[in-house]
Each structure stands twice: as structure tokens, then as C-alpha cells.
Short mmCIF file of C-alpha atoms and ligand atoms in Angstrom, two decimals:
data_model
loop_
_atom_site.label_atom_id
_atom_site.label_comp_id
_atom_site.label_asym_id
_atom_site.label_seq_id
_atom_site.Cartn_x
_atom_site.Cartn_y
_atom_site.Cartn_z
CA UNK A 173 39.96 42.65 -40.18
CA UNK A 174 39.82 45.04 -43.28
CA UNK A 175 39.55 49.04 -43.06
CA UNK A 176 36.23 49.71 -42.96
CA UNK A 177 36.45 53.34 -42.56
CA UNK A 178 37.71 55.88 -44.79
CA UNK A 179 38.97 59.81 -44.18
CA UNK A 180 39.50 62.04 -47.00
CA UNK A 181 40.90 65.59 -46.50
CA UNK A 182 40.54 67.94 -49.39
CA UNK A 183 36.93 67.53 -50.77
CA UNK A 184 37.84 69.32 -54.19
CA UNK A 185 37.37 67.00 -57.42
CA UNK A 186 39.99 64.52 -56.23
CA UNK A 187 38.43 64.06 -52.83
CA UNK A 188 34.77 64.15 -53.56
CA UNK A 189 35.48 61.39 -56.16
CA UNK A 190 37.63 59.38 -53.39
CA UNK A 191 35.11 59.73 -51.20
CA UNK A 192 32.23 58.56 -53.78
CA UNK A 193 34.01 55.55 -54.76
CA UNK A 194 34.59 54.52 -51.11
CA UNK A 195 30.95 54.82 -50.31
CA UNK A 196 30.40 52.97 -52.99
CA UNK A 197 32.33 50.72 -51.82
CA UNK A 198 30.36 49.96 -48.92
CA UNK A 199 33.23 52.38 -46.73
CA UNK A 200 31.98 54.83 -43.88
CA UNK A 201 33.78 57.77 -45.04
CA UNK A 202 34.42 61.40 -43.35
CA UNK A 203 35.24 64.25 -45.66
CA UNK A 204 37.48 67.02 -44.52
CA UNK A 205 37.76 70.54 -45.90
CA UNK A 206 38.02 73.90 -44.10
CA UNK A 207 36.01 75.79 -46.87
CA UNK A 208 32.21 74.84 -45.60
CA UNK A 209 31.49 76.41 -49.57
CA UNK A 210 34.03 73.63 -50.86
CA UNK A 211 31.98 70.96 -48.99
CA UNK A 212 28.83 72.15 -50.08
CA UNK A 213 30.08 71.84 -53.86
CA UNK A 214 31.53 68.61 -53.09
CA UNK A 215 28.15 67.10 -51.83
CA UNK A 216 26.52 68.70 -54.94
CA UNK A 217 29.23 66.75 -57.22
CA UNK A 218 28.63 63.69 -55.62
CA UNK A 219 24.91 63.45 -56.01
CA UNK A 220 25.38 64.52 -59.45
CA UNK A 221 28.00 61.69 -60.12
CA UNK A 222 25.80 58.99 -58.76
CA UNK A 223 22.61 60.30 -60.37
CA UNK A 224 24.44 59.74 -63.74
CA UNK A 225 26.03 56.32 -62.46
CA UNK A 226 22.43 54.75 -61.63
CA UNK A 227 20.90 56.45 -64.91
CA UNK A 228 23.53 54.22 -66.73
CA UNK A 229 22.06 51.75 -64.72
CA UNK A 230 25.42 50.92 -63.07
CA UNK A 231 24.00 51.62 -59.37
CA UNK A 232 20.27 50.97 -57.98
CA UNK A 233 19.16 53.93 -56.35
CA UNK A 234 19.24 52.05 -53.16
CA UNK A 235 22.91 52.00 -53.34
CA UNK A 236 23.20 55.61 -54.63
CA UNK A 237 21.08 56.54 -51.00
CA UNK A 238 23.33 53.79 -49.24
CA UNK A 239 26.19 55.64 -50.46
CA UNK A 240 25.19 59.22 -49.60
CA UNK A 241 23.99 58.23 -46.34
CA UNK A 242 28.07 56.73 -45.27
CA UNK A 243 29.32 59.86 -46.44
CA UNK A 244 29.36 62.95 -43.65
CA UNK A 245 31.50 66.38 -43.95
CA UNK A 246 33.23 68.42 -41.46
CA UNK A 247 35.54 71.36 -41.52
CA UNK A 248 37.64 69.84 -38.30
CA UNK A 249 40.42 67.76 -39.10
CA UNK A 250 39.97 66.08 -35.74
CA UNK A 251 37.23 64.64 -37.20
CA UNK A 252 38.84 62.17 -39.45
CA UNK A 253 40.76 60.24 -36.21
CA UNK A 254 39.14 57.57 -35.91
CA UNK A 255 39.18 56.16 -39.32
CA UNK A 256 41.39 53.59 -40.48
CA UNK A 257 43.09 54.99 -43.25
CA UNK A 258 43.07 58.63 -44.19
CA UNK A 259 43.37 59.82 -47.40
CA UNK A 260 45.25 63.11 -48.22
CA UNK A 261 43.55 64.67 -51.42
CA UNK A 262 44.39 68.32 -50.27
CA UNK A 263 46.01 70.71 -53.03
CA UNK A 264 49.36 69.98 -54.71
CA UNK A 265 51.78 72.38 -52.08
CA UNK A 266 54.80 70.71 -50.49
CA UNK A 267 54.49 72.93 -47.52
CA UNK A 268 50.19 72.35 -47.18
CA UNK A 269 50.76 68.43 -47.14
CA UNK A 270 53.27 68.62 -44.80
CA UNK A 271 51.51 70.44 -42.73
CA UNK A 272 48.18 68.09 -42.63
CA UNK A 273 50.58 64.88 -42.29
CA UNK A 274 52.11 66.15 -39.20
CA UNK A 275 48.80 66.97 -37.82
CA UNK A 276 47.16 64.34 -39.35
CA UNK A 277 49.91 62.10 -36.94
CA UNK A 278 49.45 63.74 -33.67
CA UNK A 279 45.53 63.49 -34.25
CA UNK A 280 45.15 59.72 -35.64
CA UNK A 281 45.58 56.69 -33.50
CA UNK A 282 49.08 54.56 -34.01
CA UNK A 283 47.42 51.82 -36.46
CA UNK A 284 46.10 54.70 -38.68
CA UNK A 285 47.18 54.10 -42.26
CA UNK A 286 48.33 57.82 -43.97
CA UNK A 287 47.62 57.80 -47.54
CA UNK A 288 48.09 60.92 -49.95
CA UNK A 289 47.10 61.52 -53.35
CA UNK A 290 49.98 63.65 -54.86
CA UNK A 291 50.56 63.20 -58.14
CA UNK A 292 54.36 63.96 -57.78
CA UNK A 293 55.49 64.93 -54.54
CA UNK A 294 57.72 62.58 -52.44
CA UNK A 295 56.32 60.15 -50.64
CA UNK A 296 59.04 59.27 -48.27
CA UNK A 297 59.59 62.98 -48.32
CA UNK A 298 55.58 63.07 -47.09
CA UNK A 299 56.37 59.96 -44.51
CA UNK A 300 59.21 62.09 -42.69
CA UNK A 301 57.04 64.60 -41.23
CA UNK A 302 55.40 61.72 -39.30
CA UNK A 303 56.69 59.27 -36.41
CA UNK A 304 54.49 56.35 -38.53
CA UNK A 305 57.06 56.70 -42.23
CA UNK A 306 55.81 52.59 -42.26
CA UNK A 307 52.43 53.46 -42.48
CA UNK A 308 52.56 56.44 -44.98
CA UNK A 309 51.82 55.34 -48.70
CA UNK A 310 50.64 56.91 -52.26
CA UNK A 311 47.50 56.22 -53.25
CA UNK A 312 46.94 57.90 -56.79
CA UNK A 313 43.68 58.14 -58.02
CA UNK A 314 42.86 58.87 -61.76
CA UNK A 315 40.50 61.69 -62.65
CA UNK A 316 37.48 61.26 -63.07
CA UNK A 317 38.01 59.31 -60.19
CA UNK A 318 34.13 57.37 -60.57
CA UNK A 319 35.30 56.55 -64.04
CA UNK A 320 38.79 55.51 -63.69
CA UNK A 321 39.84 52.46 -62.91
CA UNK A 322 43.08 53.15 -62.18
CA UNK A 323 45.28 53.71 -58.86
CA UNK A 324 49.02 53.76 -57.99
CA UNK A 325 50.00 52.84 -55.26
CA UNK A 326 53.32 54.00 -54.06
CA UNK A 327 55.83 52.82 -51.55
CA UNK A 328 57.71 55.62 -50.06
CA UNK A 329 61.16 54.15 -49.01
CA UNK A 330 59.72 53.25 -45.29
CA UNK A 331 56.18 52.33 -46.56
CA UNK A 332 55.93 48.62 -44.76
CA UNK A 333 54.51 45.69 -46.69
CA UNK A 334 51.70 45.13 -44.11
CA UNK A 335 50.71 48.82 -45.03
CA UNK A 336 51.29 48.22 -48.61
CA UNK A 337 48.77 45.19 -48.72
CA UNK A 338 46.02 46.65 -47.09
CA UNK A 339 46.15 49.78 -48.98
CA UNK A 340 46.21 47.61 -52.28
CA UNK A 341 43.44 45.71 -51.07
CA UNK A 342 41.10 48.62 -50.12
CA UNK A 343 41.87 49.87 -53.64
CA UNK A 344 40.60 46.73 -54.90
CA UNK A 345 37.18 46.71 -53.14
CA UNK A 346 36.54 50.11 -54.41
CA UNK A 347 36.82 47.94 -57.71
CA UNK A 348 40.15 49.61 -58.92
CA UNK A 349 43.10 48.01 -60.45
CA UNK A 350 46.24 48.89 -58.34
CA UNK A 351 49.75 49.25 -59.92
CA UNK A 352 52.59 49.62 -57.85
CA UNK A 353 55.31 52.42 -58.48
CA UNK A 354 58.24 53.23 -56.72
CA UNK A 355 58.72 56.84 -55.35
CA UNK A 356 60.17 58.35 -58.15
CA UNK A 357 59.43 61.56 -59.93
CA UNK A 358 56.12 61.57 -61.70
CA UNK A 359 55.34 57.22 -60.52
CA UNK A 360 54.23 55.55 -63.44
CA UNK A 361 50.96 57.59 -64.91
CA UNK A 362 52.81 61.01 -64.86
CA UNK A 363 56.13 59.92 -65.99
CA UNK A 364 55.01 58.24 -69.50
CA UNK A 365 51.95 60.43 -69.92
CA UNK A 366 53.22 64.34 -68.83
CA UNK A 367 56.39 64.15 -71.63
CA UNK A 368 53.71 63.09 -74.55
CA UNK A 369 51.21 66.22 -73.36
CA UNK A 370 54.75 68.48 -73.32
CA UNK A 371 55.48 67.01 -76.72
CA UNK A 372 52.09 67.92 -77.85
CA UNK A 373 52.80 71.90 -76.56
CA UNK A 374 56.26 71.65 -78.46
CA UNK A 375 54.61 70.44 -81.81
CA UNK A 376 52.04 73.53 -80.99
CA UNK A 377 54.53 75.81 -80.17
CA UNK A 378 56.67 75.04 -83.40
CA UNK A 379 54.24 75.30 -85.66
CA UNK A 380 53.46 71.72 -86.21
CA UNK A 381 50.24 71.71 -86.50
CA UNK A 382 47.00 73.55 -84.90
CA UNK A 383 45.35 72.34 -81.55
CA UNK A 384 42.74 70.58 -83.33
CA UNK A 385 44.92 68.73 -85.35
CA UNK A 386 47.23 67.61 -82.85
CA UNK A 387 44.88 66.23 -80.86
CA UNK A 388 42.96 64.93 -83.52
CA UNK A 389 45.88 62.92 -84.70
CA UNK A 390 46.43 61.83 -81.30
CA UNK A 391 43.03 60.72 -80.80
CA UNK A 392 42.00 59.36 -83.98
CA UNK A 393 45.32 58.09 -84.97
CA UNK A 394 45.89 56.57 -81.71
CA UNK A 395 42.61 55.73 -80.12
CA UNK A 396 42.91 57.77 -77.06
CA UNK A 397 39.30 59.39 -75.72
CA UNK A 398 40.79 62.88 -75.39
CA UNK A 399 43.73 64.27 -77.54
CA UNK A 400 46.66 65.39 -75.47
CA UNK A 401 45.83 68.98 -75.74
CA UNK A 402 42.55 68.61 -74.17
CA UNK A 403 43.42 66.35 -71.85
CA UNK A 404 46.18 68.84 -70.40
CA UNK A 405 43.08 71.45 -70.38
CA UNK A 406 40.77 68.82 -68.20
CA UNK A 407 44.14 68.19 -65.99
CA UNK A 408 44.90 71.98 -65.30
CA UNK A 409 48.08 73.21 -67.32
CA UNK A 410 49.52 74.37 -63.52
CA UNK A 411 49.15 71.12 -62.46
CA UNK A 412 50.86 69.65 -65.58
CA UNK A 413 53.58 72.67 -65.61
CA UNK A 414 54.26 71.60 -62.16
CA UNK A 415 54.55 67.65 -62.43
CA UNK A 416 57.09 68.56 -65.01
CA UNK A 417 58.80 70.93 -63.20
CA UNK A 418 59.48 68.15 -60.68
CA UNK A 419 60.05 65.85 -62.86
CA UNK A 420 62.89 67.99 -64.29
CA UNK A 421 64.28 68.59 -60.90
CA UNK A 422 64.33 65.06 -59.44
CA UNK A 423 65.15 62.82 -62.57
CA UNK A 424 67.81 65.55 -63.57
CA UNK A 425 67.26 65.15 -66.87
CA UNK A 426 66.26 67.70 -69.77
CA UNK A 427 64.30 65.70 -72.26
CA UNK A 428 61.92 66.62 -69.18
CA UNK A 429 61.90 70.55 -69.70
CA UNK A 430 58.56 72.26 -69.38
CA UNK A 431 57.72 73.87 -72.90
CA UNK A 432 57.96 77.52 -73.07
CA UNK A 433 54.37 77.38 -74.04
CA UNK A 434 53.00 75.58 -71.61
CA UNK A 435 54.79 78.31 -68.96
CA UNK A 436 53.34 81.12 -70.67
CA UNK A 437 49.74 80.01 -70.94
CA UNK A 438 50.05 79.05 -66.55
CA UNK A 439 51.70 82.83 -66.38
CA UNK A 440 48.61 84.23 -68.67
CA UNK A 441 46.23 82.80 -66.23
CA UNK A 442 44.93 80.15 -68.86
CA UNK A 443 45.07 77.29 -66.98
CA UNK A 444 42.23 74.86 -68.68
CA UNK A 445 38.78 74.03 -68.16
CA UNK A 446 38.59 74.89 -64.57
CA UNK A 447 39.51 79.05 -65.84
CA UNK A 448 37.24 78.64 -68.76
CA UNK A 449 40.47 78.90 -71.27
CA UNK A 450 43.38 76.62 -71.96
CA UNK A 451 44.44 75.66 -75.44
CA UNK A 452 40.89 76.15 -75.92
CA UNK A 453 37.82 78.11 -74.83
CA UNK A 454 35.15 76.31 -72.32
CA UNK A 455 31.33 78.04 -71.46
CA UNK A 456 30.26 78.58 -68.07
N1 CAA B 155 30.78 60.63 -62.69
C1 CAA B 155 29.83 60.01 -63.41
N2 CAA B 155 29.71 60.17 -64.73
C2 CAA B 155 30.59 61.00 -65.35
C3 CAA B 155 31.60 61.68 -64.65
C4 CAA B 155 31.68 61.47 -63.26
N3 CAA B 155 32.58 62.06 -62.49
N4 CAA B 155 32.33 62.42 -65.53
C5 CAA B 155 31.78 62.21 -66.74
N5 CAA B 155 30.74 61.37 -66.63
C6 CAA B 155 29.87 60.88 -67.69
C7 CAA B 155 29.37 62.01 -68.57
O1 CAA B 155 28.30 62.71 -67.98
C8 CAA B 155 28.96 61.28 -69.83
O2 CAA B 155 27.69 60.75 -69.68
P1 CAA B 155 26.69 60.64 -71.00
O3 CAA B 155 27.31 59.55 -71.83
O4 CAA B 155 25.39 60.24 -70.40
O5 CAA B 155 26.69 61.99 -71.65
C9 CAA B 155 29.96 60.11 -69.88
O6 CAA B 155 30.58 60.03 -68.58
C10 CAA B 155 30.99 60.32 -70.91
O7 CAA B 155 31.54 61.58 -70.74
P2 CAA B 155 31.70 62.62 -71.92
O8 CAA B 155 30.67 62.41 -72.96
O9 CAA B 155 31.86 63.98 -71.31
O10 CAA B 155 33.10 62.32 -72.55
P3 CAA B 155 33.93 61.00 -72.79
O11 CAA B 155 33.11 59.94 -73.43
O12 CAA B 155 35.16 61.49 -73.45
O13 CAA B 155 34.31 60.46 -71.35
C11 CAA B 155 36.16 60.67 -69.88
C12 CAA B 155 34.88 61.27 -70.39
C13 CAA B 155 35.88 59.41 -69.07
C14 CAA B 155 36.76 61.72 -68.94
C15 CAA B 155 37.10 60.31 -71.08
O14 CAA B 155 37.22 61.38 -71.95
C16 CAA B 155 38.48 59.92 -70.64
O15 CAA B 155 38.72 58.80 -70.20
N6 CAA B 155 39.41 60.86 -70.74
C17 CAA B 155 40.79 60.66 -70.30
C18 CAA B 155 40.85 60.90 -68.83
C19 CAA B 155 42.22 60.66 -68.29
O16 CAA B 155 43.16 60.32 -68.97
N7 CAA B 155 42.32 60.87 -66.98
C20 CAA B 155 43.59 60.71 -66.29
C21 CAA B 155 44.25 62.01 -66.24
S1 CAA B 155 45.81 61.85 -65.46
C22 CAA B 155 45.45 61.97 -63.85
O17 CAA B 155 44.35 62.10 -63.40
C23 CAA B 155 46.61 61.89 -62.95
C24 CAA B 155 47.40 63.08 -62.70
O18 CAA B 155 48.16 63.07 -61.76
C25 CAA B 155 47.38 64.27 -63.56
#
């Protein structure tokens, strides 16, 4: 029998889209966050999300109710026990994961799948804080995660094939396309797409061209629905500064550097769309 339960910890814009998708899905789903305000806003993003979904006429509104109704939030970790796989969507800090993973395995019965969502952190490294390193795995979702079709999932070195297959085919009934990566620095996504946005701040911060250019080459010249400039700023240039900055650590290698730019504007505050200013300037 199939998972047919789903926990997500973290209900910021990662989560709440992990958790639409596997309501969607047809998935009972518990969402986990200790901020009662960051469940509220999660629960607003969601309607919101679905509204637009069955406005394009891609969900009834019976399923849109269907969905909200398999979807319930809690602050208590505890909470998320009995489901069959948990999903870790919490924010990128080594330390933070850790932390929920080892609780996450005292709390969750032994056939409990652990999933996280990092975007770069180790997943074996993740699997060692746990008795269950067989049943830890990546699951990397794509933001917007309603509107991408994309997920990678990772084997950490212990990740077991029996965990690997179910995870792969829960991805697939939320009607994603699953790649699998080995856990190296940055997976797949990250490791092809994080040097072309650094390249971008480079050409920016040599005087190449202007922000609007470069990503209007990008875009127009490449067909890509958001130049890489603007895509950083929709990212979060933190999180981008620090993908790099691991993969510069772990692959060893300096074609990987973070560009002094891209440093400066994280130091400055500017951090993208979610601070109102990145490489450019957002309204409220
Ligand atoms: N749910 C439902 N609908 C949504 C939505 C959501 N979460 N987000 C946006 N939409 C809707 C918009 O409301 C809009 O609807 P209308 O056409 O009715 O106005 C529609 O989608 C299109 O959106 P926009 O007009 O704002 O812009 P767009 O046509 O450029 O599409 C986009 C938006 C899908 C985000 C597109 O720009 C895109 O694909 N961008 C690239 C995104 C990308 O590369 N993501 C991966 C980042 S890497 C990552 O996530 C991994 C990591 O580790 C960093």
C-alpha cells in the first residue's frame, strides 16, 4: 500500500506549496510550524493558489474544497507522527534541520519515510542524525511549487531503494516529474542553474551590461520566463549566496566563487523580492 498521508514541517512558501500539491493530490496532509502567524499566512497562500488554479480552470471548486478540507495545521511537531512520510521544508540552517530530524526520529514510527527539502545541504549528512539513514531522502521541490513540475529526488549515501521508490512514486501522483541526483553539492537544479545566475552578477558587476539588459538577453535570447537577475531576486540572493557558498566548499572548486556583488547586496540587506529590493525594486 502507497503513503497516503503526508507531514510537512515549515509552512513558509516551500511548505505551503508542498502541502497544496499533496492535497491536491488526494494526500491527508498535516502542516507543522511553530509560528501560529506563519500558519495563518500559509492557509491564506493556499486558498489564494487554488482560487487562481480553478479560475484557470485547472481544478473544480469541488477539488479546491476537497483539498482544503485534507489539509490541517498545528504548531506541535508531535503532530506529524503518524504520517507516512514527512516532509522537512523548514529554513535552510544546518543546525535547525538537524535538530527537527533527530526529533522528527524519536517522534515518528520505524516505517516513517524522512524527506527534506534542502536545496544544498547533505543528505546523508541529514540521515546521520537519525537511527533510520535508509529511510532519509531529498525531495526538492521547485518554486512555485503549484507551478513546477519539477522534483529531485536525492539519495543520501544510505537512502534504501525501497525508500527511494516510494518517494519517487508519491512525487509522481502529485503529478511531478522526478529526477534523481546524487548527494552532491547543489544536486542537479542548483549546480547548472546557481553558476549561470553568478555569471549574470559578474557580467553586472563588470560592467557588462545593465540589469535589464542582462536579463533581457537571457530571456529573450534564450527563451527563459524570467532573466537570471530576476530570477535570483524571486529565489532570495541569501539563499543563492549560500547554495554557492556550499557549492564552493564541497566541490572545492573556484569557478564556483560567490561574486563580490552578490555578497554585498546579502550584507546591504537587499535580498530580493521577499525585502522589497534586490537587483531591482518590488511594491508592497
Ligand atoms: N499558484 C497558482 N498560480 C500562480 C502561482 C501559484 N503559486 N504563482 C503564480 N501564479 C500565477 C500568476 O498569478 C499568474 O496568473 P495570471 O496569468 O492569471 O496573471 C500566472 O501564474 C503567471 O504568473 P506571472 O504572470 O506572475 O508570471 P510568469 O508568466 O512569468 O509565471 C512563473 C510565473 C511560473 C514563476 C515563471 O516566471 C517561471 O517559471 N519562472 C521561473 C521559476 C523558476 O525557475 N523556479 C525555480 C527556481 S530554482 C528553485 O526553486 C530551487 C532552488 O533550490 C533555489
Amino acid at each position: 500500500m502507497g503513503i497516503s498521508s503526508v507531514g510537512v514541517v515549515g509552512a513558509g512558501q516551500m511548505g505551503s506549496g508542498i502541502a497544496q500539491v499533496a492535497a491536491v493530490a488526494g494526500l491527508d496532509v498535516v502542516l507543522q510550524d511553530i509560528s501560529s502567524d506563519g500558519l495563518s499566512k500559509a492557509k491564506a497562500r493556499i486558498e489564494q493558489s487554488l482560487v487562481k488554479l480553478s479560475e484557470k480552470g485547472k481544478l473544480s471548486p469541488a477539488d479546491v474544497n476537497a483539498a482544503k478540507g485534507r489539509i490541517t495545521t498545528t504548531q506541535h511537531l508531535d503532530d506529524v507522527a503518524r504520517a507516512g512520510l514527512v516532509i522537512e521544508a523548514a529554513s535552510e540552517n544546518p543546525q535547525l534541520k538537524f535538530e527537527i530530524f533527530r526529533k522528527l526520529d524519536g517522534l515518528c514510527g520505524e516505517g516513517t519515510i524522512l524527506a527534506t527539502n534542502t536545496s544544498s545541504i547533505s543528505i546523508t549528512t541529514i540521515a546521520a542524525q537519525t537511527k533510520r539513514p535508509e529511510k532519509v531522502v531529498g525531495m526538492h521541490f521547485m518554486n512555485p511549487v503549484p507551478l513546477m513540475k519539477l522534483v529531485e529526488v536525492i539519495r543520501g549515501l544510505r537512502t534504501s531503494d525501497e525508500t527511494f521508490r516510494a518517494v519517487k512514486a508519491l512525487g509522481e501522483k502529485m503529478e511531478k516529474t522526478c529526477v534523481e541526483s546524487k548527494d552532491y553539492p547543489g544536486f542537479v537544479v542548483n549546480r547548472i542553474l546557481m553558476p549561470m545566475i553568478n555569471e549574470a552578477c559578474y557580467a553586472l558587476f563588470e560592467g557588462l551590461a545593465s540589469v535589464e539588459d542582462i536579463d533581457n538577453a537571457m530571456k529573450l535570447g534564450t527563451n527563459q520566463p524570467m532573466g537570471p537577475l530576476t530570477l535570483a531576486d524571486f529565489i532570495g540572493l541569501d539563499t543563492c549566496l549560500a547554495i554557492l557558498n556550499v557549492m564552493h566548499e564541497g566541490l572545492g572548486d573556484p569557478k564556483y566563487r560567490p561574486c563580490p556583488l552578490l555578497k554585498q547586496y546579502v550584507s546591504a540587506g537587499l535580498l530580493g523580492k521577499k525585502t522589497g529590493q534586490g537587483f531591482y525594486k518590488y511594491g508592497a
